[in-house]
Coordinates of C-alpha atoms in Angstrom, one line a residue:
X1 CA 0.0 0.0 0.0
X2 CA 1.3 3.4 -1.0
X3 CA 1.1 6.6 1.0
X4 CA -1.1 9.0 -1.3
X5 CA -3.1 8.9 -4.4
X6 CA -4.1 12.0 -6.2
X7 CA -7.1 11.6 -8.3
X8 CA -9.2 13.7 -10.9
X9 CA -6.7 16.5 -11.7
X10 CA -5.5 17.5 -15.1
X11 CA -1.9 16.6 -14.8
X12 CA 0.9 18.1 -16.8
X13 CA 3.7 15.7 -17.8
X14 CA 6.4 15.9 -20.5
X15 CA 4.4 13.7 -22.8
X16 CA 0.8 14.8 -22.3
X17 CA -1.7 17.0 -20.5
X18 CA -4.5 14.8 -19.4
X19 CA -6.6 13.4 -16.5
X20 CA -4.0 11.2 -14.6
X21 CA -4.0 9.8 -11.2
X22 CA -0.6 10.1 -9.3
X23 CA 0.6 7.5 -6.8
X24 CA 3.2 8.7 -4.2
X25 CA 5.2 6.6 -1.7
X26 CA 8.1 7.6 0.3
X27 CA 8.2 11.0 -1.2
X28 CA 8.5 9.7 -4.8
X29 CA 6.1 9.3 -7.7
X30 CA 5.6 5.6 -8.0
X31 CA 2.4 5.4 -10.2
X32 CA 1.1 7.6 -13.1
X33 CA -2.1 6.1 -14.7
X34 CA -5.1 7.3 -16.6
X35 CA -7.8 8.7 -14.3
X36 CA -10.4 5.9 -13.4
X37 CA -8.0 2.9 -14.1
X38 CA -7.2 0.6 -11.2
X39 CA -4.3 2.0 -9.3
X40 CA -2.1 0.9 -6.3
X41 CA -4.0 1.0 -3.0
X42 CA -3.2 4.0 -0.8
X43 CA -3.6 5.2 2.8
X44 CA -4.8 8.6 1.6
X45 CA -6.6 9.8 -1.4
X46 CA -6.7 13.5 -2.5
X47 CA -9.5 14.4 -4.8
X48 CA -8.1 17.1 -7.1
X49 CA -11.1 17.3 -9.6
X50 CA -11.0 20.6 -11.4
X51 CA -7.4 21.4 -10.6
X52 CA -4.4 21.5 -12.7
X53 CA -1.4 19.8 -11.2
X54 CA 2.1 20.9 -12.5
X55 CA 5.6 20.0 -11.3
X56 CA 6.6 22.3 -8.4
X57 CA 8.5 25.3 -9.6
X58 CA 12.3 25.6 -9.2
X59 CA 13.0 29.3 -8.6
X60 CA 16.7 29.5 -9.5
X61 CA 17.1 33.1 -8.4
X62 CA 16.3 34.0 -4.9
X63 CA 17.9 36.5 -2.3
X64 CA 16.5 35.6 1.0
X65 CA 19.8 36.3 2.8
X66 CA 20.8 39.2 0.7
X67 CA 18.4 42.0 1.7
X68 CA 18.6 42.6 5.4
X69 CA 19.9 41.2 8.7
X70 CA 16.9 39.2 9.9
X71 CA 17.8 36.1 7.9
X72 CA 16.5 33.5 10.1
X73 CA 13.0 34.9 10.1
X74 CA 13.3 35.7 6.4
X75 CA 14.2 32.1 5.4
X76 CA 11.6 30.6 7.8
X77 CA 8.7 32.7 6.7
X78 CA 9.8 33.4 3.1
X79 CA 10.1 29.8 2.2
X80 CA 6.5 29.4 3.3
X81 CA 5.8 32.1 0.8
X82 CA 7.7 30.1 -1.9
X83 CA 5.3 27.2 -1.2
X84 CA 2.3 29.6 -1.4
X85 CA 3.5 30.6 -4.9
X86 CA 3.9 27.0 -6.1
X87 CA 7.6 26.8 -5.6
X88 CA 9.0 23.6 -4.2
X89 CA 12.7 24.3 -4.7
X90 CA 14.5 27.6 -4.3
X91 CA 18.1 28.1 -5.5
X92 CA 19.6 30.8 -3.3
X93 CA 22.1 33.3 -4.6
X94 CA 25.4 33.8 -2.8
X95 CA 24.6 37.2 -1.3
X96 CA 24.7 37.1 2.6
X97 CA 26.9 38.2 5.4
X98 CA 29.5 37.0 4.6
X99 CA 28.9 36.1 0.9
X100 CA 29.2 32.5 -0.2
X101 CA 32.4 33.0 -1.9
X102 CA 34.2 30.5 0.4
X103 CA 33.4 27.0 1.4
X104 CA 32.9 28.2 5.1
X105 CA 30.3 30.7 4.2
X106 CA 28.6 28.2 1.8
X107 CA 28.3 25.7 4.6
X108 CA 26.9 28.2 7.0
X109 CA 24.2 29.1 4.5
X110 CA 23.5 25.4 4.0
X111 CA 22.9 24.9 7.7
X112 CA 20.8 28.0 7.9
X113 CA 18.4 26.8 5.2
X114 CA 18.5 23.1 6.5
X115 CA 17.1 24.4 9.9
X116 CA 14.6 27.0 8.5
X117 CA 13.4 26.3 5.0
X118 CA 10.0 24.7 4.3
X119 CA 10.8 23.9 0.8
X120 CA 13.9 22.1 -0.7
X121 CA 16.8 24.3 -1.6
X122 CA 20.1 24.4 -3.5
X123 CA 22.8 27.1 -3.4
X124 CA 24.9 29.2 -5.8
X125 CA 28.5 29.9 -5.0
X126 CA 29.9 33.4 -5.7
X127 CA 32.8 34.6 -7.8
X128 CA 34.4 37.8 -6.6
X129 CA 37.6 37.8 -8.8
X130 CA 39.7 36.8 -5.8
X131 CA 38.5 33.4 -4.9
X132 CA 39.7 31.2 -7.8
X133 CA 41.2 28.7 -5.3
X134 CA 37.7 28.3 -3.6
X135 CA 35.7 27.4 -6.8
X136 CA 36.7 23.8 -6.7
X137 CA 35.7 23.5 -3.0
X138 CA 32.4 25.1 -3.7
X139 CA 31.8 22.7 -6.5
X140 CA 32.6 19.7 -4.3
X141 CA 30.0 21.0 -1.7
X142 CA 27.4 20.7 -4.3
X143 CA 27.0 24.4 -5.5
X144 CA 24.7 24.3 -8.6
X145 CA 26.4 27.3 -10.2
X146 CA 28.8 30.1 -9.6
X147 CA 27.5 33.8 -9.8
X148 CA 29.3 36.7 -11.0
X149 CA 28.6 40.4 -11.7
X150 CA 30.0 42.4 -14.7
X151 CA 28.8 45.6 -13.1
X152 CA 28.5 47.3 -9.7
X153 CA 26.4 50.0 -8.2
X154 CA 29.6 51.7 -7.1
X155 CA 31.9 53.5 -9.5
X156 CA 34.9 51.6 -8.3
X157 CA 33.3 48.2 -9.0
X158 CA 33.3 47.1 -5.3
X159 CA 30.3 45.4 -3.7
X160 CA 27.5 47.8 -2.8
X161 CA 27.2 46.4 0.8
X162 CA 28.6 43.7 3.0
X163 CA 26.4 41.0 1.5
X164 CA 27.1 41.7 -2.1
X165 CA 29.6 40.8 -4.7
X166 CA 32.0 43.2 -6.5
X167 CA 32.2 43.4 -10.3
X168 CA 34.5 40.7 -11.7
X169 CA 36.8 41.9 -14.5
X170 CA 37.3 40.1 -17.8
X171 CA 40.6 38.6 -16.9
X172 CA 39.3 37.2 -13.5
X173 CA 36.2 36.0 -15.3
X174 CA 38.2 34.3 -18.1
X175 CA 40.2 32.4 -15.5
X176 CA 37.0 31.6 -13.4
X177 CA 35.3 30.2 -16.4
X178 CA 38.3 27.9 -17.2
X179 CA 37.9 26.5 -13.7
X180 CA 34.1 26.1 -14.0
X181 CA 34.6 24.4 -17.4
X182 CA 36.8 21.8 -15.7
X183 CA 34.2 21.3 -12.9
X184 CA 31.4 21.3 -15.5
X185 CA 29.5 23.8 -13.4
X186 CA 27.3 26.6 -14.6
X187 CA 28.6 30.2 -14.5
X188 CA 25.8 32.6 -13.9
X189 CA 26.3 36.2 -14.9
X190 CA 24.5 39.5 -14.1
X191 CA 25.5 40.9 -17.5
X192 CA 25.5 44.7 -17.8
X193 CA 28.4 46.8 -19.0
X194 CA 29.7 48.6 -15.9
X195 CA 31.1 51.7 -17.7
X196 CA 27.9 52.4 -19.6
X197 CA 25.8 52.2 -16.5
X198 CA 28.1 54.3 -14.4
X199 CA 28.4 56.9 -17.2
X200 CA 24.7 57.2 -17.9
X201 CA 23.8 57.4 -14.2
X202 CA 26.2 60.1 -13.6
X203 CA 25.0 62.1 -16.5
X204 CA 21.4 61.8 -15.4
X205 CA 22.1 62.6 -11.8
X206 CA 24.0 65.7 -12.8
X207 CA 21.0 67.3 -14.4
X208 CA 18.6 66.3 -11.5
X209 CA 16.8 63.4 -13.2
X210 CA 15.6 61.2 -10.4
X211 CA 12.3 59.5 -11.5
X212 CA 11.5 55.9 -12.9
X213 CA 12.4 56.9 -16.5
X214 CA 15.8 58.2 -15.4
X215 CA 16.5 54.8 -13.8
X216 CA 15.5 53.2 -17.0
X217 CA 17.7 55.5 -19.0
X218 CA 20.7 54.8 -16.7
X219 CA 20.6 51.0 -17.5
X220 CA 19.9 51.0 -21.4
X221 CA 19.4 47.8 -23.3
X222 CA 22.8 48.2 -25.1
X223 CA 24.5 47.7 -21.6
X224 CA 23.0 44.2 -21.4
X225 CA 23.5 43.4 -25.0
X226 CA 27.2 44.3 -25.0
X227 CA 27.8 42.4 -21.7
X228 CA 26.1 39.3 -22.9
X229 CA 27.9 39.3 -26.2
X230 CA 31.2 39.5 -24.2
X231 CA 30.2 36.7 -22.0
X232 CA 29.3 34.6 -24.9
X233 CA 32.7 35.0 -26.4
X234 CA 34.4 34.0 -23.2
X235 CA 32.1 30.9 -22.9
X236 CA 33.0 29.8 -26.4
X237 CA 36.7 30.3 -25.6
X238 CA 36.6 28.3 -22.4
X239 CA 33.9 25.8 -23.0
X240 CA 32.2 26.9 -19.7
X241 CA 28.5 26.5 -19.4
X242 CA 26.9 30.0 -19.1
X243 CA 23.6 31.1 -17.7
X244 CA 22.4 34.7 -18.2
X245 CA 20.2 35.8 -15.3
X246 CA 17.2 38.1 -15.5
X247 CA 17.3 38.9 -19.2
X248 CA 15.2 42.0 -20.1
X249 CA 15.8 42.6 -23.8
X250 CA 14.5 40.7 -27.0
X251 CA 17.7 41.7 -28.7
X252 CA 19.6 39.8 -26.0
X253 CA 17.4 36.9 -26.5
X254 CA 18.2 36.9 -30.3
X255 CA 22.0 37.1 -29.5
X256 CA 21.8 34.2 -27.1
X257 CA 19.7 32.0 -29.5
X258 CA 22.2 32.6 -32.3
X259 CA 25.0 31.5 -30.1
X260 CA 23.6 28.2 -29.0
X261 CA 25.4 26.2 -31.6
X262 CA 28.8 27.3 -30.4
X263 CA 28.3 28.0 -26.8
X264 CA 26.7 26.1 -23.9
X265 CA 24.3 28.8 -22.8
X266 CA 21.0 29.1 -21.1
X267 CA 18.9 32.2 -20.2
X268 CA 16.2 33.2 -17.6
X269 CA 13.8 36.1 -17.6
X270 CA 11.6 37.4 -14.7
X271 CA 7.8 38.3 -14.6
X272 CA 8.5 42.0 -14.2
X273 CA 10.0 42.1 -17.7
X274 CA 6.9 40.5 -19.1
X275 CA 4.1 42.1 -17.0
X276 CA 5.3 45.6 -16.3
X277 CA 6.6 48.3 -18.7
X278 CA 8.4 51.7 -18.4
X279 CA 5.1 53.5 -17.8
X280 CA 4.6 51.3 -14.7
X281 CA 8.1 52.0 -13.6
X282 CA 7.5 55.7 -13.8
X283 CA 4.1 55.4 -11.9
X284 CA 5.4 53.0 -9.2
X285 CA 8.7 54.6 -8.7
X286 CA 11.1 53.1 -6.0
X287 CA 9.0 50.0 -5.5
X288 CA 9.6 49.0 -9.1
X289 CA 13.4 49.7 -9.2
X290 CA 15.3 46.7 -10.2
X291 CA 18.3 45.9 -12.4
X292 CA 18.1 45.6 -15.3
X293 CA 15.2 47.9 -15.3
X294 CA 11.7 47.5 -16.5
X295 CA 11.7 48.2 -20.3
X296 CA 9.2 50.0 -22.7
X297 CA 6.0 48.3 -23.9
X298 CA 7.6 47.4 -27.3
X299 CA 10.4 45.6 -25.7
X300 CA 7.9 43.7 -23.3
X301 CA 5.9 42.5 -26.3
X302 CA 9.0 41.5 -28.2
X303 CA 10.2 39.5 -25.1
X304 CA 6.9 37.7 -25.0
X305 CA 7.5 36.7 -28.6
X306 CA 10.7 35.0 -27.6
X307 CA 8.9 33.2 -24.7
X308 CA 6.3 31.9 -27.0
X309 CA 8.8 30.8 -29.5
X310 CA 10.9 28.9 -27.0
X311 CA 13.9 31.1 -27.0
X312 CA 13.9 31.7 -23.2
X313 CA 14.7 28.7 -21.1
X314 CA 13.2 29.5 -17.7
X315 CA 11.4 32.0 -15.4
X316 CA 12.8 33.1 -12.1
X317 CA 11.6 35.6 -9.5
X318 CA 14.9 37.4 -8.5
X319 CA 13.1 37.7 -5.2
X320 CA 14.7 40.5 -3.0
X321 CA 12.7 40.8 0.2
X322 CA 13.9 44.3 1.1
X323 CA 12.1 45.9 4.0
X324 CA 9.5 48.5 3.1
X325 CA 11.7 51.4 4.4
X326 CA 14.6 50.2 2.3
X327 CA 12.4 50.9 -0.8
X328 CA 10.7 53.9 0.7
X329 CA 14.1 55.5 0.9
X330 CA 13.7 56.3 -2.8
X331 CA 10.6 58.4 -2.3
X332 CA 12.5 61.5 -2.9
X333 CA 14.9 60.2 -5.5
X334 CA 14.8 56.8 -7.0
X335 CA 18.5 56.5 -6.7
X336 CA 18.1 55.9 -3.0
X337 CA 15.7 53.0 -3.3
X338 CA 17.1 49.5 -2.8
X339 CA 17.6 47.6 -6.1
X340 CA 15.2 44.7 -6.5
X341 CA 11.7 43.4 -6.2
X342 CA 9.8 40.9 -4.1
X343 CA 8.4 38.0 -6.2
X344 CA 8.5 34.6 -4.6
X345 CA 4.7 34.5 -4.0
X346 CA 3.7 36.1 -7.2
X347 CA 6.2 35.0 -9.9
X348 CA 5.0 31.6 -10.9
X349 CA 1.1 32.3 -10.4
X350 CA 1.2 35.5 -12.4
X351 CA 3.3 33.7 -15.1
X352 CA 0.7 30.8 -15.1
X353 CA -2.1 33.1 -15.7
X354 CA -0.5 35.6 -18.2
X355 CA 1.1 32.6 -20.2
X356 CA -2.4 31.1 -20.4
X357 CA -3.8 34.3 -21.8
X358 CA -1.0 34.5 -24.4
X359 CA -1.6 30.9 -25.4
X360 CA 1.6 29.2 -24.0
X361 CA 0.9 25.5 -23.7
X362 CA 1.0 24.0 -20.2
X363 CA 3.8 21.8 -21.1
X364 CA 5.9 24.9 -22.0
X365 CA 4.9 26.5 -18.8
X366 CA 6.1 23.4 -16.9
X367 CA 9.3 23.3 -18.8
X368 CA 10.1 27.0 -18.0
X369 CA 9.2 26.8 -14.4
X370 CA 10.5 23.4 -13.4
X371 CA 11.9 21.0 -16.1
X372 CA 14.5 23.4 -17.6
X373 CA 15.8 24.8 -14.3
X374 CA 16.3 21.2 -13.1
X375 CA 18.3 20.3 -16.2
X376 CA 20.3 23.6 -16.2
X377 CA 21.4 23.3 -12.6
X378 CA 21.9 19.5 -12.2
X379 CA 18.8 18.6 -10.2
X380 CA 16.8 16.6 -12.9
X381 CA 17.6 13.2 -11.5
X382 CA 15.2 13.9 -8.9
X383 CA 13.3 17.2 -9.6
X384 CA 11.5 19.1 -12.4
X385 CA 8.8 16.8 -13.8
X386 CA 5.9 14.6 -12.9
X387 CA 7.4 11.2 -13.8
X388 CA 8.0 7.9 -12.2
X389 CA 10.8 7.9 -9.8
X390 CA 11.2 11.6 -9.3
X391 CA 10.4 13.5 -6.2
X392 CA 6.6 14.2 -5.7
X393 CA 6.9 18.0 -5.9
X394 CA 3.6 19.2 -7.1
X395 CA 1.7 22.5 -7.4
X396 CA -2.1 22.4 -7.6
X397 CA -3.7 25.3 -9.4
X398 CA -7.3 26.4 -9.4
X399 CA -7.0 28.0 -13.0
X400 CA -10.2 30.1 -12.6
X401 CA -9.9 31.3 -9.1
X402 CA -8.7 35.0 -9.2
X403 CA -6.9 36.8 -6.4
X404 CA -5.4 40.3 -5.9
X405 CA -1.8 41.0 -5.2
X406 CA -1.4 42.6 -1.7
X407 CA 2.1 43.0 -0.5
X408 CA 1.0 43.5 3.0
X409 CA -0.1 39.9 3.1
X410 CA 3.3 38.4 2.0
X411 CA 5.3 36.0 4.2
X412 CA 8.6 37.4 5.2
X413 CA 9.8 40.9 5.8
X414 CA 9.4 42.2 2.2
X415 CA 5.7 43.2 2.6
X416 CA 5.3 45.1 -0.6
X417 CA 5.0 44.4 -4.3
X418 CA 5.6 46.1 -7.7
X419 CA 2.5 44.1 -8.8
X420 CA 0.3 45.6 -6.0
X421 CA -3.4 45.5 -7.0
X422 CA -2.8 43.2 -10.1
X423 CA -5.5 40.5 -10.4
X424 CA -4.0 37.0 -10.9
X425 CA -6.6 34.6 -12.5
X426 CA -5.1 31.5 -11.1
X427 CA -4.5 30.3 -7.4
X428 CA -2.1 27.8 -6.0
X429 CA -4.3 25.8 -3.5
X430 CA -2.0 23.1 -2.5
X431 CA 1.9 22.6 -2.8
X432 CA 3.6 19.2 -2.1
X433 CA 7.3 18.7 -1.4
X434 CA 8.5 15.1 -1.7
X435 CA 4.9 13.9 -1.2
X436 CA 4.2 16.0 1.9
X437 CA 1.7 18.9 1.7
X438 CA 3.6 21.9 2.8
X439 CA 0.9 24.5 2.0
X440 CA -2.9 24.2 1.4
X441 CA -5.6 26.7 1.3
X442 CA -3.6 29.5 2.6
X443 CA -1.9 27.8 5.5
X444 CA 1.5 26.3 6.0
X445 CA 1.4 22.5 6.9
X446 CA 5.1 21.7 7.9
X447 CA 7.6 23.0 10.4
X448 CA 10.7 24.9 9.4
X449 CA 13.5 22.6 8.4
X450 CA 11.2 20.4 6.2
X451 CA 13.3 21.5 3.2
X452 CA 16.2 19.4 2.2
X453 CA 19.5 20.5 0.6
X454 CA 19.7 19.5 -3.1
X455 CA 23.4 19.3 -4.3
X456 CA 24.2 19.4 -8.0
X457 CA 24.2 16.1 -9.7
X458 CA 27.8 15.4 -10.8
X459 CA 28.1 13.7 -14.3
X460 CA 30.7 11.0 -14.5

């Protein structure tokens, strides 16, 4: 007798979207059969009639420990928020105090999440241009990828605060990518040209520009395009795997797509680049400040074209749970607002609803939110799909149950949203991690520490 049987749902697998029943035992999927056919007897039966069940999302870009000092509560509450948003695995960026650029800092973060996370987790290591000798140790610890910045908020290229990473110069990046190629670990880059960003920002500030459009003008598309082109060149030279984070430009997508034959490259975008535009940035102001910035409507529509054409591998939140006062600091001038948006509770449901409206098939949605991130980051031997033998990580959607985004209701300390007041047409009603219900009907159902560390699969 197995633990659980889920019946009556529309289930999204790689092969089909149909009425399947799912059998779960010991945290894994052990049966997948046409609804109504005889199945393995179970101790519990969940009736999911009318719901859509998709593989739990893998959010490969979160900053739970990078926004403020109350990191224990942020991870504890924020990962409940992840479950509320249909996310069953988070991949945490290296930003923390201290940053995960050493194996010791990496292990500290691993212990923190092991004790506090409600969902499963993996970790990025960090590249700072001075830790070449640590990269192998980070890889041995199971780091799924190494993060680097080609720009900085400071003119001298140093980290903006004690939790951040400095800009890595081309020589250091080239050497780090050679090491990463030997380890066969992904290099993830925030790719914007530092000199362009600093020059544009200085010019705009000098003439007193301080609104949303000024922020957009300070980080033009060409800064992203040039940096991505340079990164692709280095990836081809070294054979390193390259992942471009939070892509905002369709012109960048075209550049990446054209390089796929000669470089091992993948790319993510974020809901803010698909759902908001520069008019929203000007209207919302500091609470919509992120980097790269939100683009004009023509760029948004072009980027949707790339999503629908399959040129974008994955969706991530880039969740930055800054305190409201850290964003409110930009009320007088946007330059004083913290850089980043909340998104762990909204990213996947908003994408689910908007993708449906745009005609994106459910299998493509599942690929972008779960299957592709699992493959890119070496988790696909246990995560990323509804298939026999994989972890029973599942998100249950009521596709026609709307709700309104209210940042004040978020779990964690980042109780605000750039999507404030937006109506999402689909609701996550249940989330399961390894067969256990961690969230259902608005309530957490596990204790902190349920989440398990997920190291990168090492290929022979």
